[in-house]
């Protein structure tokens, strides 16, 4: 604005070496479809007078934002815990967000490529929003960090004394938190009972005293074990046979059976 004389617009990528832009002699110039930052200026000429050059103006081209991908440990145990989420393959300025009551909200100061979260008590979903200049922002896929409750073993109850032979008892686990795996002691070592994952364990026709326990695991939390529960198998009662004299004389007599 405020110019006098004929005009010639010029462009440069380094703000030093300028070249004429063909056909651009108007008072306005429209730059379109730029792929890199470019500097523009206008050279004014009037007759035999020395040409004068306007100040240069930079048109900055910023890259399109790329959201990238979040990785990290996505399962924690409640209590003292930590996880670091890492954003990779991204382009632009980072803003981490977490979901609160169904709405994603910015985490203050969370603008680095990594986000460390400590002592989470509830499952939480995160994402990153990438911005680059005036371009439309890009958002990562949500990344959910699941927080599991601490494993609780619970208590075993049931009939702990059986008679050898045709017998049955059902052990019941209560007060537990986590996935159940029943175990029995064999030669001094507890071994898993295949398929025994319910809160009850039915045992039939035991022939020997056996010790059982339950291993309870909540997500990635440390496994908790119940106290051992001993089912004692007693030998079957045997009546035996009575022998001895079956006939005695009346009066003073004695007999041993």
Coordinates of N, CA and C in Angstrom, one line a residue:
X1 N 0.8 -1.2 0.0 CA 0.0 0.0 0.0 C 0.9 1.2 0.0
X2 N 0.3 2.4 -0.5 CA 1.0 3.6 -0.5 C 2.1 3.7 -1.5
X3 N 2.0 2.8 -2.6 CA 3.1 2.7 -3.6 C 2.8 3.6 -4.8
X4 N 3.9 3.9 -5.5 CA 3.8 4.7 -6.8 C 4.7 4.1 -7.8
X5 N 4.2 3.9 -9.0 CA 5.0 3.4 -10.1 C 4.5 2.0 -10.5
X6 N 5.2 1.4 -11.5 CA 4.8 0.1 -12.0 C 5.4 -0.9 -11.0
X7 N 4.7 -2.1 -10.9 CA 5.1 -3.1 -9.9 C 5.6 -4.4 -10.5
X8 N 6.4 -5.0 -9.8 CA 6.9 -6.4 -10.1 C 7.1 -7.1 -8.8
X9 N 6.2 -8.2 -8.7 CA 6.3 -9.0 -7.5 C 7.5 -10.0 -7.6
X10 N 8.1 -10.3 -6.5 CA 9.2 -11.3 -6.5 C 9.1 -12.2 -5.3
X11 N 9.7 -13.4 -5.5 CA 9.7 -14.4 -4.4 C 11.1 -14.9 -4.1
X12 N 11.2 -15.5 -2.9 CA 12.5 -16.1 -2.5 C 12.2 -17.1 -1.4
X13 N 13.1 -18.1 -1.4 CA 12.9 -19.1 -0.3 C 13.9 -18.9 0.8
X14 N 14.9 -17.9 0.6 CA 15.9 -17.6 1.6 C 15.9 -16.2 2.1
X15 N 15.1 -15.3 1.5 CA 15.0 -13.9 1.8 C 16.3 -13.2 1.4
X16 N 17.0 -13.8 0.5 CA 18.2 -13.1 -0.1 C 18.2 -13.1 -1.6
X17 N 17.9 -14.2 -2.2 CA 17.9 -14.3 -3.7 C 16.5 -14.3 -4.1
X18 N 16.0 -13.2 -4.8 CA 14.7 -13.0 -5.2 C 14.6 -13.1 -6.7
X19 N 13.5 -13.7 -7.2 CA 13.2 -13.8 -8.7 C 11.9 -13.2 -9.0
X20 N 11.7 -12.7 -10.2 CA 10.4 -12.1 -10.6 C 9.4 -13.2 -10.7
X21 N 8.2 -12.9 -10.4 CA 7.0 -13.8 -10.6 C 6.3 -13.3 -11.8
X22 N 6.3 -14.1 -12.8 CA 5.8 -13.7 -14.1 C 4.3 -13.3 -14.0
X23 N 4.0 -12.1 -14.7 CA 2.6 -11.7 -14.8 C 2.0 -11.1 -13.5
X24 N 2.9 -10.7 -12.6 CA 2.4 -10.2 -11.3 C 2.8 -8.7 -11.2
X25 N 1.9 -7.9 -11.7 CA 2.2 -6.4 -11.7 C 1.1 -5.6 -11.0
X26 N 0.2 -6.3 -10.4 CA -0.9 -5.6 -9.8 C -0.6 -5.1 -8.4
X27 N -1.6 -4.4 -7.8 CA -1.4 -3.9 -6.4 C -1.5 -5.1 -5.4
X28 N -2.1 -6.2 -5.8 CA -2.3 -7.3 -4.9 C -1.7 -8.6 -5.6
X29 N -1.3 -9.5 -4.7 CA -0.7 -10.7 -5.2 C -1.3 -11.9 -4.4
X30 N -1.8 -12.9 -5.0 CA -2.3 -14.1 -4.3 C -1.3 -15.3 -4.4
X31 N -0.9 -15.8 -3.3 CA 0.0 -17.0 -3.3 C -0.9 -18.2 -3.0
X32 N -0.7 -19.2 -3.8 CA -1.6 -20.4 -3.6 C -0.8 -21.7 -3.7
X33 N -1.3 -22.7 -2.9 CA -0.7 -24.1 -3.0 C 0.8 -24.1 -2.6
X34 N 1.2 -23.3 -1.6 CA 2.6 -23.3 -1.2 C 2.9 -24.6 -0.5
X35 N 4.2 -25.0 -0.7 CA 4.6 -26.2 0.0 C 5.8 -26.0 0.9
X36 N 6.3 -24.7 0.8 CA 7.4 -24.4 1.7 C 7.3 -22.9 2.0
X37 N 7.9 -22.5 3.1 CA 7.9 -21.1 3.5 C 8.6 -20.2 2.4
X38 N 7.9 -19.1 2.1 CA 8.4 -18.3 0.9 C 8.3 -16.8 1.3
X39 N 9.3 -16.0 0.9 CA 9.3 -14.6 1.1 C 8.9 -13.8 -0.1
X40 N 8.1 -12.8 0.0 CA 7.6 -12.0 -1.1 C 8.0 -10.5 -0.9
X41 N 8.2 -9.8 -2.0 CA 8.4 -8.4 -2.0 C 8.0 -7.8 -3.3
X42 N 7.9 -6.5 -3.4 CA 7.5 -5.8 -4.6 C 8.5 -4.8 -5.0
X43 N 8.9 -4.8 -6.3 CA 9.8 -3.8 -6.8 C 9.0 -2.7 -7.6
X44 N 9.2 -1.4 -7.2 CA 8.5 -0.3 -7.8 C 9.4 0.5 -8.7
X45 N 8.9 0.7 -10.0 CA 9.7 1.5 -11.0 C 8.8 2.6 -11.5
X46 N 9.5 3.8 -11.8 CA 8.8 4.9 -12.3 C 9.7 5.6 -13.3
X47 N 9.5 5.4 -14.6 CA 10.3 6.1 -15.6 C 11.8 5.8 -15.4
X48 N 12.6 6.9 -15.5 CA 14.0 6.7 -15.4 C 14.5 6.8 -13.9
X49 N 13.6 6.8 -13.0 CA 13.9 6.9 -11.6 C 14.5 5.5 -11.1
X50 N 15.3 5.6 -10.1 CA 15.8 4.3 -9.6 C 14.7 3.5 -8.9
X51 N 14.6 2.2 -9.3 CA 13.6 1.4 -8.7 C 13.8 1.3 -7.1
X52 N 12.7 1.1 -6.5 CA 12.7 0.9 -5.0 C 12.1 -0.4 -4.7
X53 N 12.5 -1.0 -3.6 CA 12.0 -2.3 -3.2 C 11.3 -2.2 -1.9
X54 N 10.1 -2.9 -1.8 CA 9.4 -2.9 -0.6 C 10.0 -3.8 0.4
X55 N 9.5 -3.8 1.6 CA 10.0 -4.8 2.6 C 9.5 -6.2 2.2
X56 N 10.2 -7.2 2.7 CA 9.7 -8.6 2.3 C 8.8 -9.1 3.4
X57 N 7.9 -10.0 3.0 CA 7.0 -10.6 3.9 C 7.1 -12.1 3.8
X58 N 7.2 -12.8 4.9 CA 7.3 -14.2 4.9 C 6.0 -14.9 5.0
X59 N 5.7 -15.8 4.2 CA 4.5 -16.7 4.3 C 5.0 -18.0 4.7
X60 N 4.7 -18.3 6.0 CA 5.2 -19.6 6.6 C 4.3 -20.7 6.3
X61 N 4.8 -21.8 5.8 CA 4.1 -23.0 5.5 C 4.4 -24.1 6.6
X62 N 3.4 -24.4 7.4 CA 3.6 -25.5 8.4 C 3.1 -26.8 7.9
X63 N 3.8 -27.9 8.3 CA 3.3 -29.2 7.9 C 2.0 -29.6 8.5
X64 N 1.3 -30.5 7.8 CA 0.1 -31.0 8.3 C 0.4 -31.8 9.6
X65 N -0.4 -31.7 10.7 CA -0.2 -32.5 11.9 C -0.5 -33.9 11.6
X66 N 0.3 -34.8 12.3 CA 0.1 -36.2 12.2 C 0.0 -36.7 13.6
X67 N -1.1 -37.5 13.9 CA -1.4 -37.8 15.3 C -0.3 -38.8 15.9
X68 N 0.1 -39.8 15.1 CA 1.0 -40.8 15.6 C 0.3 -41.9 16.4
X69 N 1.1 -42.6 17.2 CA 0.6 -43.8 17.9 C 1.1 -43.8 19.3
X70 N 0.2 -44.1 20.2 CA 0.5 -44.2 21.7 C 0.9 -45.7 22.0
X71 N 1.9 -45.9 22.8 CA 2.3 -47.2 23.3 C 2.7 -47.1 24.7
X72 N 2.6 -48.2 25.4 CA 3.0 -48.2 26.9 C 2.2 -49.3 27.6
X73 N 2.5 -49.5 28.8 CA 1.9 -50.5 29.7 C 0.4 -50.1 29.9
X74 N -0.5 -50.9 29.5 CA -1.9 -50.6 29.6 C -2.7 -51.3 30.7
X75 N -2.0 -52.0 31.5 CA -2.6 -52.7 32.6 C -1.8 -52.5 33.9
X76 N -2.5 -52.0 34.9 CA -1.8 -51.8 36.2 C -2.5 -52.4 37.3
X77 N -1.9 -52.5 38.5 CA -2.5 -53.0 39.7 C -2.7 -51.8 40.6
X78 N -3.9 -51.7 41.2 CA -4.2 -50.6 42.0 C -3.2 -50.4 43.2
X79 N -3.0 -49.2 43.6 CA -2.1 -48.9 44.7 C -0.9 -48.2 44.1
X80 N 0.3 -48.6 44.5 CA 1.6 -48.0 44.0 C 1.9 -48.5 42.7
X81 N 1.7 -47.7 41.6 CA 1.9 -48.1 40.3 C 2.4 -47.0 39.4
X82 N 2.9 -47.3 38.2 CA 3.4 -46.3 37.3 C 3.4 -46.8 35.9
X83 N 3.1 -45.9 34.9 CA 3.2 -46.3 33.5 C 3.6 -45.1 32.8
X84 N 4.4 -45.3 31.7 CA 4.8 -44.2 30.8 C 4.2 -44.4 29.4
X85 N 3.4 -43.5 29.0 CA 2.9 -43.6 27.6 C 3.8 -42.8 26.7
X86 N 4.1 -43.4 25.5 CA 5.0 -42.8 24.5 C 4.3 -42.6 23.2
X87 N 4.4 -41.4 22.7 CA 3.8 -41.0 21.4 C 4.9 -41.1 20.4
X88 N 4.7 -41.8 19.3 CA 5.7 -41.9 18.2 C 5.0 -41.7 16.8
X89 N 5.8 -41.3 15.8 CA 5.3 -41.1 14.5 C 4.4 -39.9 14.3
X90 N 4.6 -38.9 15.2 CA 3.7 -37.7 15.2 C 4.4 -36.5 14.5
X91 N 3.6 -35.6 14.1 CA 4.1 -34.3 13.6 C 3.3 -33.2 14.2
X92 N 3.9 -32.2 14.9 CA 3.2 -31.1 15.4 C 3.4 -31.0 16.9
X93 N 2.7 -30.0 17.5 CA 2.8 -29.7 18.9 C 1.8 -30.7 19.7
X94 N 2.3 -31.3 20.8 CA 1.5 -32.3 21.5 C 0.7 -31.7 22.7
X95 N -0.5 -32.2 22.8 CA -1.3 -31.9 24.0 C -1.9 -33.2 24.5
X96 N -1.5 -33.7 25.6 CA -2.1 -34.9 26.1 C -3.4 -34.6 26.8
X97 N -4.4 -35.5 26.7 CA -5.7 -35.4 27.3 C -6.1 -36.7 28.0
X98 N -7.0 -36.5 29.0 CA -7.5 -37.7 29.6 C -9.0 -37.6 29.7
X99 N -9.7 -38.7 29.7 CA -11.2 -38.7 29.7 C -11.7 -38.6 31.1
X100 N -12.5 -37.6 31.3 CA -13.1 -37.4 32.7 C -14.6 -37.2 32.4
X101 N -15.4 -38.2 33.0 CA -16.9 -38.1 32.9 C -17.3 -38.1 31.4
X102 N -16.6 -38.8 30.6 CA -17.0 -39.0 29.2 C -16.5 -37.9 28.3
X103 N -15.7 -36.9 28.8 CA -15.2 -35.8 28.0 C -13.7 -35.7 28.2
X104 N -13.0 -35.6 27.0 CA -11.5 -35.5 27.0 C -11.2 -34.0 27.4
X105 N -10.2 -34.0 28.4 CA -9.8 -32.7 28.9 C -8.3 -32.6 28.9
X106 N -7.7 -31.4 28.6 CA -6.3 -31.3 28.6 C -5.6 -31.5 29.9
X107 N -4.5 -32.2 29.9 CA -3.6 -32.4 31.1 C -2.6 -31.2 31.1
X108 N -2.7 -30.4 32.1 CA -1.9 -29.2 32.2 C -0.4 -29.6 32.1
X109 N 0.3 -28.9 31.2 CA 1.8 -29.1 31.1 C 2.2 -30.4 30.4
X110 N 1.3 -31.2 29.9 CA 1.6 -32.4 29.3 C 1.8 -32.2 27.8
X111 N 3.0 -31.8 27.4 CA 3.2 -31.5 26.0 C 4.4 -32.2 25.4
X112 N 5.0 -33.1 26.2 CA 6.2 -33.9 25.7 C 5.7 -35.2 25.0
X113 N 6.6 -35.9 24.4 CA 6.3 -37.1 23.7 C 6.0 -38.3 24.6
X114 N 6.3 -38.1 25.9 CA 6.0 -39.1 26.9 C 5.1 -38.5 28.0
X115 N 4.3 -39.4 28.5 CA 3.4 -39.0 29.6 C 3.5 -40.1 30.7
X116 N 4.0 -39.7 31.9 CA 4.1 -40.7 33.0 C 2.9 -40.4 34.0
X117 N 2.3 -41.6 34.3 CA 1.2 -41.5 35.3 C 1.5 -42.4 36.5
X118 N 1.3 -41.9 37.7 CA 1.7 -42.6 38.9 C 0.4 -42.9 39.8
X119 N 0.4 -44.0 40.4 CA -0.6 -44.4 41.4 C -2.0 -44.2 41.0
X120 N -2.3 -44.7 39.8 CA -3.7 -44.6 39.3 C -4.6 -45.5 40.1
X121 N -5.8 -45.1 40.4 CA -6.7 -45.9 41.2 C -7.9 -46.3 40.4
X122 N -8.1 -45.8 39.2 CA -9.2 -46.2 38.3 C -8.8 -46.3 36.9
X123 N -9.4 -47.1 36.1 CA -9.2 -47.2 34.7 C -9.4 -45.9 34.0
X124 N -8.4 -45.4 33.2 CA -8.5 -44.1 32.6 C -8.1 -44.2 31.1
X125 N -8.7 -43.4 30.3 CA -8.4 -43.3 28.9 C -7.7 -42.0 28.5
X126 N -6.7 -42.2 27.7 CA -5.9 -41.0 27.3 C -5.8 -40.9 25.8
X127 N -5.5 -39.7 25.3 CA -5.2 -39.5 23.9 C -4.3 -38.3 23.7
X128 N -3.8 -38.1 22.5 CA -2.9 -36.9 22.3 C -3.5 -36.2 21.1
X129 N -3.5 -34.8 21.2 CA -4.0 -34.0 20.1 C -2.8 -33.2 19.6
X130 N -2.6 -33.3 18.3 CA -1.4 -32.7 17.6 C -1.9 -31.5 16.8
X131 N -1.2 -30.4 17.0 CA -1.5 -29.2 16.2 C -0.3 -28.7 15.5
X132 N -0.4 -28.0 14.3 CA 0.7 -27.5 13.5 C 0.2 -26.2 12.9
X133 N 0.6 -25.1 13.5 CA 0.2 -23.8 12.9 C -1.3 -23.7 12.8
X134 N -1.8 -23.2 11.6 CA -3.2 -23.0 11.4 C -3.9 -24.2 10.9
X135 N -3.2 -25.3 10.8 CA -3.8 -26.6 10.2 C -4.8 -27.2 11.2
X136 N -5.7 -28.0 10.6 CA -6.6 -28.7 11.5 C -5.9 -29.7 12.3
X137 N -6.2 -29.8 13.6 CA -5.6 -30.7 14.5 C -5.8 -32.2 14.2
X138 N -4.9 -33.0 14.6 CA -5.1 -34.5 14.5 C -5.1 -35.1 15.8
X139 N -5.8 -36.2 16.0 CA -6.0 -36.8 17.3 C -5.7 -38.3 17.2
X140 N -5.0 -38.8 18.2 CA -4.6 -40.3 18.2 C -5.9 -41.1 18.6
X141 N -5.8 -42.4 18.4 CA -6.8 -43.3 18.9 C -6.7 -43.3 20.4
X142 N -7.8 -43.5 21.1 CA -7.8 -43.5 22.6 C -7.0 -44.7 23.1
X143 N -6.3 -44.5 24.2 CA -5.4 -45.5 24.8 C -5.9 -45.6 26.3
X144 N -6.4 -46.8 26.6 CA -7.0 -47.1 27.9 C -6.0 -47.8 28.8
X145 N -5.8 -47.2 30.0 CA -5.0 -47.9 31.0 C -5.9 -48.5 32.0
X146 N -6.0 -49.8 32.1 CA -6.8 -50.5 33.0 C -6.2 -50.7 34.3
X147 N -6.9 -50.3 35.4 CA -6.4 -50.5 36.7 C -7.2 -51.6 37.4
X148 N -6.5 -52.7 37.7 CA -7.1 -53.8 38.4 C -7.0 -53.7 39.9
X149 N -8.1 -54.2 40.6 CA -8.0 -54.2 42.1 C -6.9 -55.2 42.5
X150 N -6.4 -55.0 43.7 CA -5.4 -55.9 44.3 C -6.0 -57.3 44.5
X151 N -5.3 -58.3 44.2 CA -5.7 -59.7 44.4 C -6.0 -60.0 45.8
X152 N -7.2 -60.6 46.1 CA -7.5 -61.0 47.5 C -7.9 -62.5 47.4
X153 N -7.2 -63.3 48.3 CA -7.3 -64.8 48.2 C -8.7 -65.3 48.7
X154 N -9.2 -64.7 49.7 CA -10.5 -65.2 50.3 C -10.2 -66.4 51.2
X155 N -11.3 -67.1 51.5 CA -11.3 -68.1 52.5 C -12.0 -69.4 52.0
X156 N -11.4 -70.6 52.2 CA -12.0 -71.8 51.8 C -12.8 -72.4 53.0
X157 N -14.1 -72.9 52.7 CA -14.9 -73.6 53.6 C -15.4 -74.9 53.0
X158 N -15.7 -75.8 53.8 CA -16.3 -77.1 53.3 C -16.0 -78.2 54.3
X159 N -16.5 -79.4 54.0 CA -16.3 -80.6 54.9 C -14.9 -81.0 54.8
X160 N -14.2 -81.1 55.9 CA -12.7 -81.4 55.8 C -12.4 -82.8 56.3
X161 N -13.4 -83.6 56.6 CA -13.2 -85.0 57.0 C -14.1 -85.9 56.2
X162 N -13.5 -86.9 55.6 CA -14.2 -87.9 54.8 C -13.9 -89.3 55.2
X163 N -14.7 -90.2 54.8 CA -14.5 -91.6 55.0 C -14.0 -92.2 53.7
X164 N -12.9 -92.9 53.7 CA -12.4 -93.5 52.5 C -13.4 -94.3 51.7
X165 N -13.3 -94.3 50.4 CA -14.3 -95.0 49.6 C -15.2 -94.1 48.8
X166 N -16.5 -94.4 48.9 CA -17.5 -93.6 48.1 C -17.7 -92.3 49.0
X167 N -17.1 -91.2 48.6 CA -17.2 -90.0 49.4 C -17.3 -88.8 48.4
X168 N -17.6 -87.6 49.0 CA -17.7 -86.4 48.2 C -17.7 -85.2 49.2
X169 N -17.0 -84.1 48.7 CA -17.0 -82.9 49.5 C -16.9 -81.7 48.5
X170 N -17.5 -80.6 48.8 CA -17.4 -79.4 47.9 C -16.8 -78.3 48.8
X171 N -15.7 -77.8 48.3 CA -15.0 -76.7 48.9 C -15.5 -75.4 48.2
X172 N -15.7 -74.4 49.1 CA -16.3 -73.1 48.6 C -15.3 -72.0 49.0
X173 N -15.0 -71.2 47.9 CA -14.1 -70.0 48.2 C -15.0 -68.8 48.2
X174 N -14.8 -68.0 49.3 CA -15.6 -66.7 49.4 C -14.6 -65.6 49.8
X175 N -15.1 -64.3 49.5 CA -14.3 -63.1 49.8 C -13.1 -62.9 48.9
X176 N -13.1 -63.5 47.8 CA -11.9 -63.4 46.9 C -12.1 -62.2 45.9
X177 N -11.0 -61.7 45.4 CA -11.0 -60.8 44.3 C -10.0 -61.2 43.2
X178 N -10.5 -61.6 42.0 CA -9.6 -62.0 41.0 C -10.0 -63.4 40.4
X179 N -9.2 -63.9 39.5 CA -9.5 -65.1 38.8 C -8.9 -66.3 39.7
X180 N -9.7 -67.3 39.7 CA -9.4 -68.5 40.7 C -8.7 -69.6 39.9
X181 N -7.7 -70.2 40.6 CA -7.1 -71.4 40.2 C -6.9 -72.3 41.4
X182 N -7.7 -73.4 41.5 CA -7.5 -74.3 42.6 C -6.3 -75.2 42.4
X183 N -5.6 -75.5 43.5 CA -4.4 -76.3 43.5 C -4.5 -77.4 44.5
X184 N -3.8 -78.5 44.3 CA -3.7 -79.5 45.3 C -2.2 -79.8 45.5
X185 N -1.9 -80.3 46.7 CA -0.5 -80.6 47.0 C -0.2 -82.0 46.6
X186 N 0.9 -82.1 45.8 CA 1.3 -83.5 45.4 C 2.8 -83.5 45.6
X187 N 3.2 -84.5 46.5 CA 4.6 -84.7 46.9 C 5.3 -83.4 47.3
X188 N 4.5 -82.6 48.1 CA 5.1 -81.4 48.7 C 5.0 -80.2 47.9
X189 N 4.5 -80.3 46.7 CA 4.4 -79.1 45.8 C 2.9 -78.9 45.3
X190 N 2.5 -77.6 45.4 CA 1.1 -77.3 44.9 C 1.1 -77.3 43.4
X191 N 0.2 -78.0 42.8 CA 0.0 -78.0 41.4 C -1.4 -77.7 41.0
X192 N -1.5 -77.0 39.8 CA -2.9 -76.6 39.4 C -3.7 -77.8 39.1
X193 N -5.0 -77.6 39.4 CA -6.0 -78.6 39.0 C -6.7 -78.1 37.7
X194 N -6.5 -78.9 36.6 CA -7.0 -78.4 35.3 C -8.5 -78.1 35.3
X195 N -8.8 -76.9 34.8 CA -10.2 -76.5 34.7 C -10.9 -76.1 35.9
X196 N -10.1 -76.1 37.1 CA -10.7 -75.8 38.4 C -10.6 -74.3 38.6
X197 N -11.6 -73.5 38.1 CA -11.5 -72.0 38.1 C -12.8 -71.4 38.7
X198 N -13.7 -72.2 39.2 CA -14.9 -71.7 39.7 C -14.7 -71.5 41.2
X199 N -15.7 -70.9 41.8 CA -15.7 -70.6 43.3 C -15.9 -71.8 44.1
X200 N -16.3 -72.9 43.5 CA -16.5 -74.2 44.2 C -15.7 -75.2 43.6
X201 N -15.2 -76.2 44.4 CA -14.4 -77.3 43.9 C -15.0 -78.6 44.5
X202 N -15.6 -79.5 43.7 CA -16.2 -80.7 44.2 C -15.2 -81.9 44.0
X203 N -15.0 -82.6 45.1 CA -14.0 -83.7 45.1 C -14.8 -85.0 45.4
X204 N -14.5 -86.0 44.6 CA -15.2 -87.3 44.8 C -14.2 -88.4 45.0
X205 N -14.6 -89.3 45.9 CA -13.9 -90.6 46.1 C -12.4 -90.4 46.4
X206 N -12.1 -89.5 47.3 CA -10.8 -89.4 47.7 C -10.3 -90.6 48.5
X207 N -9.1 -91.0 48.3 CA -8.6 -92.2 49.0 C -7.5 -91.9 50.0
X208 N -7.0 -90.6 50.0 CA -5.9 -90.2 50.9 C -6.1 -88.8 51.3
X209 N -5.7 -88.5 52.5 CA -5.7 -87.1 53.0 C -5.0 -86.2 52.0
X210 N -5.6 -85.1 51.6 CA -5.0 -84.2 50.6 C -5.2 -82.7 51.0
X211 N -4.2 -81.9 50.7 CA -4.3 -80.5 51.0 C -4.6 -79.7 49.7
X212 N -5.5 -78.7 49.8 CA -5.9 -77.9 48.7 C -5.7 -76.4 49.1
X213 N -5.6 -75.6 48.0 CA -5.6 -74.1 48.2 C -6.1 -73.5 46.9
X214 N -6.4 -72.2 47.0 CA -6.8 -71.4 45.8 C -5.8 -70.3 45.5
X215 N -5.3 -70.2 44.3 CA -4.5 -69.1 43.8 C -5.4 -68.1 43.1
X216 N -5.4 -66.8 43.6 CA -6.3 -65.8 43.0 C -5.5 -64.7 42.4
X217 N -5.8 -64.4 41.2 CA -5.0 -63.3 40.5 C -5.9 -62.3 39.8
X218 N -5.7 -61.0 40.1 CA -6.5 -59.9 39.5 C -5.6 -59.2 38.5
X219 N -5.9 -59.4 37.2 CA -5.2 -58.8 36.2 C -3.7 -59.1 36.3
X220 N -2.9 -58.0 36.3 CA -1.4 -58.1 36.4 C -0.9 -58.1 37.8
X221 N -1.9 -58.0 38.8 CA -1.5 -57.9 40.2 C -0.9 -59.2 40.7
X222 N -0.1 -59.1 41.7 CA 0.5 -60.3 42.3 C -0.5 -61.3 42.8
X223 N -0.3 -62.6 42.6 CA -1.2 -63.6 43.0 C -1.3 -63.8 44.5
X224 N -2.5 -63.9 45.0 CA -2.7 -64.2 46.4 C -3.1 -65.6 46.6
X225 N -2.7 -66.2 47.7 CA -3.0 -67.6 48.0 C -3.7 -67.8 49.3
X226 N -4.7 -68.6 49.3 CA -5.5 -68.9 50.5 C -4.6 -69.7 51.4
X227 N -5.1 -69.8 52.7 CA -4.4 -70.8 53.6 C -4.7 -72.2 53.1
X228 N -3.8 -73.1 53.3 CA -4.0 -74.5 52.9 C -5.3 -75.1 53.6
X229 N -6.0 -75.9 52.9 CA -7.2 -76.5 53.4 C -7.0 -78.0 53.3
X230 N -6.9 -78.7 54.5 CA -6.7 -80.1 54.5 C -8.0 -80.9 54.6
X231 N -8.1 -81.8 53.6 CA -9.3 -82.8 53.7 C -8.7 -84.1 54.1
X232 N -9.1 -84.5 55.3 CA -8.6 -85.7 55.9 C -9.5 -86.9 55.5
X233 N -8.9 -87.9 55.0 CA -9.6 -89.1 54.6 C -9.3 -90.2 55.6
X234 N -10.3 -90.7 56.3 CA -10.2 -91.7 57.3 C -10.5 -93.1 56.8
X235 N -9.8 -94.1 57.2 CA -10.1 -95.4 56.7 C -11.5 -95.9 57.1
X236 N -12.1 -96.7 56.2 CA -13.4 -97.2 56.5 C -13.5 -98.0 57.8
X237 N -14.5 -97.9 58.5 CA -14.7 -98.7 59.8 C -14.9 -100.1 59.4
X238 N -14.1 -101.0 60.0 CA -14.3 -102.5 59.8 C -14.7 -103.1 61.1
X239 N -15.8 -103.9 61.0 CA -16.4 -104.5 62.2 C -15.5 -105.6 62.8
X240 N -14.9 -106.4 62.0 CA -14.1 -107.5 62.4 C -14.9 -108.7 62.7
X241 N -14.3 -109.8 63.4 CA -15.1 -111.1 63.6 C -14.8 -111.5 65.1
X242 N -15.9 -111.9 65.8 CA -15.8 -112.3 67.1 C -15.5 -113.8 67.1
X243 N -14.6 -114.3 68.0 CA -14.4 -115.8 68.1 C -14.2 -116.1 69.5
X244 N -14.4 -117.4 69.9 CA -14.3 -117.9 71.2 C -15.4 -119.0 71.5
X245 N -15.3 -119.6 72.6 CA -16.3 -120.7 72.9 C -17.7 -120.2 72.9
X246 N -18.6 -120.9 72.2 CA -20.0 -120.5 72.1 C -20.8 -121.1 73.2
X247 N -20.3 -122.1 74.0 CA -21.1 -122.8 75.0 C -20.3 -123.0 76.2
X248 N -21.0 -122.7 77.4 CA -20.3 -122.9 78.7 C -21.3 -123.6 79.6
X249 N -20.7 -124.2 80.7 CA -21.6 -124.9 81.7 C -22.2 -123.9 82.7
X250 N -23.3 -124.1 83.2 CA -23.9 -123.2 84.2 C -23.1 -123.2 85.5
X251 N -23.2 -122.1 86.2 CA -22.5 -122.0 87.4 C -21.2 -121.2 87.2
X252 N -20.2 -121.6 88.0 CA -19.0 -120.8 87.8 C -18.3 -121.1 86.5
X253 N -18.2 -120.1 85.7 CA -17.6 -120.3 84.4 C -17.0 -119.0 83.9
X254 N -16.2 -119.1 82.9 CA -15.5 -117.9 82.3 C -15.2 -118.2 80.9
X255 N -15.3 -117.1 80.0 CA -15.0 -117.3 78.6 C -14.4 -116.1 78.1
X256 N -13.4 -116.2 77.2 CA -12.8 -115.1 76.6 C -13.1 -115.1 75.1
X257 N -13.6 -114.0 74.7 CA -14.0 -113.8 73.2 C -12.9 -113.1 72.5

